[in-house]
């Protein structure tokens, strides 16, 4: 486990983008696992800058997003497809056909999830999976209680997550109650995992994930089982850590 503690979200974005750019340069057809939420935005801003100013090339990159709300059309401004288009894809040279986000409007969720997993396998797996972390320790929409072996599937959001996400909607009533999420088992198969966290409100979850027992109460604790995880976190998000880490 590597833990890189930085002073600001911007610095976190630069550190994380440098790790991804390194990977992209070492392997054509790099496969990125992407997350939504406010945390990865500085990373996406830096990747866009590197594309524009340094010529970072996404033309052969393939991507899979972690999750999507169920029953929210991709055209809705709060859909995760819309988010990732707007915050990243529209400003880089990725081929839209190489980008994948679960379809929250599918009428056969189970088959769709199986196909999503098969598509990841077909391209040889995810090279680098970007993750945020919920205040309750969730990764993707794998809420507390999710099996560490879980695969892509439909999940119910906890009241806490609905409350957290209500800031993006007119009211909590409008937040979808279900989502499709890659499973923790799916995430653990990525070659490399990059977990990002900013803000004091994430400090407890970060400490539980890194220093607590591996348990389904804290889904991110499952990452302790993976051989190549890097946390890039701000000082406030790291404030409840007690151990020394390699950076
Ligand atoms: P946030 O969400 O980046 O908006 O804080 C992270 C998450 O819930 O996984």
PDB file of N, CA, C and O in Angstrom, residues 10 42 106 142 165 185 187 206 208 221:
ATOM      1  N   UNK A  10      -5.611  20.065  -6.011  1.00  0.00           N
ATOM      2  CA  UNK A  10      -4.899  20.265  -7.281  1.00  0.00           C
ATOM      3  C   UNK A  10      -3.639  19.403  -7.319  1.00  0.00           C
ATOM      4  O   UNK A  10      -3.322  18.771  -8.330  1.00  0.00           O
ATOM      5  N   UNK A  42     -10.192  17.236 -10.059  1.00  0.00           N
ATOM      6  CA  UNK A  42      -8.845  17.794 -10.307  1.00  0.00           C
ATOM      7  C   UNK A  42      -7.955  16.845 -11.119  1.00  0.00           C
ATOM      8  O   UNK A  42      -7.108  17.302 -11.897  1.00  0.00           O
ATOM      9  N   UNK A 106     -31.308   0.188 -19.068  1.00  0.00           N
ATOM     10  CA  UNK A 106     -31.490  -1.133 -19.674  1.00  0.00           C
ATOM     11  C   UNK A 106     -32.728  -1.822 -19.085  1.00  0.00           C
ATOM     12  O   UNK A 106     -33.058  -1.627 -17.920  1.00  0.00           O
ATOM     13  N   UNK A 142     -20.689   0.366  -4.037  1.00  0.00           N
ATOM     14  CA  UNK A 142     -20.634  -0.801  -3.154  1.00  0.00           C
ATOM     15  C   UNK A 142     -20.748  -0.301  -1.728  1.00  0.00           C
ATOM     16  O   UNK A 142     -19.763   0.136  -1.119  1.00  0.00           O
ATOM     17  N   UNK A 165     -25.573  12.720  -2.076  1.00  0.00           N
ATOM     18  CA  UNK A 165     -25.695  13.055  -3.492  1.00  0.00           C
ATOM     19  C   UNK A 165     -26.827  14.033  -3.791  1.00  0.00           C
ATOM     20  O   UNK A 165     -26.946  14.525  -4.910  1.00  0.00           O
ATOM     21  N   UNK A 185     -15.241  -7.249  -6.116  1.00  0.00           N
ATOM     22  CA  UNK A 185     -14.452  -8.298  -6.786  1.00  0.00           C
ATOM     23  C   UNK A 185     -13.970  -7.840  -8.148  1.00  0.00           C
ATOM     24  O   UNK A 185     -12.838  -8.129  -8.554  1.00  0.00           O
ATOM     25  N   UNK A 187     -13.432  -4.683  -9.073  1.00  0.00           N
ATOM     26  CA  UNK A 187     -12.409  -3.655  -8.824  1.00  0.00           C
ATOM     27  C   UNK A 187     -11.073  -4.309  -8.451  1.00  0.00           C
ATOM     28  O   UNK A 187     -10.004  -3.894  -8.927  1.00  0.00           O
ATOM     29  N   UNK A 206     -11.151   6.879   5.373  1.00  0.00           N
ATOM     30  CA  UNK A 206      -9.791   6.571   4.898  1.00  0.00           C
ATOM     31  C   UNK A 206      -9.040   5.770   5.963  1.00  0.00           C
ATOM     32  O   UNK A 206      -8.396   4.758   5.666  1.00  0.00           O
ATOM     33  N   UNK A 208     -10.324   3.943   8.406  1.00  0.00           N
ATOM     34  CA  UNK A 208     -10.928   2.612   8.562  1.00  0.00           C
ATOM     35  C   UNK A 208     -10.513   1.705   7.402  1.00  0.00           C
ATOM     36  O   UNK A 208     -10.247   0.520   7.591  1.00  0.00           O
ATOM     37  N   UNK A 221     -12.027  -1.253   2.690  1.00  0.00           N
ATOM     38  CA  UNK A 221     -11.011  -2.054   3.399  1.00  0.00           C
ATOM     39  C   UNK A 221     -10.617  -3.276   2.571  1.00  0.00           C
ATOM     40  O   UNK A 221      -9.533  -3.828   2.749  1.00  0.00           O
TER      41      UNK A 221
END
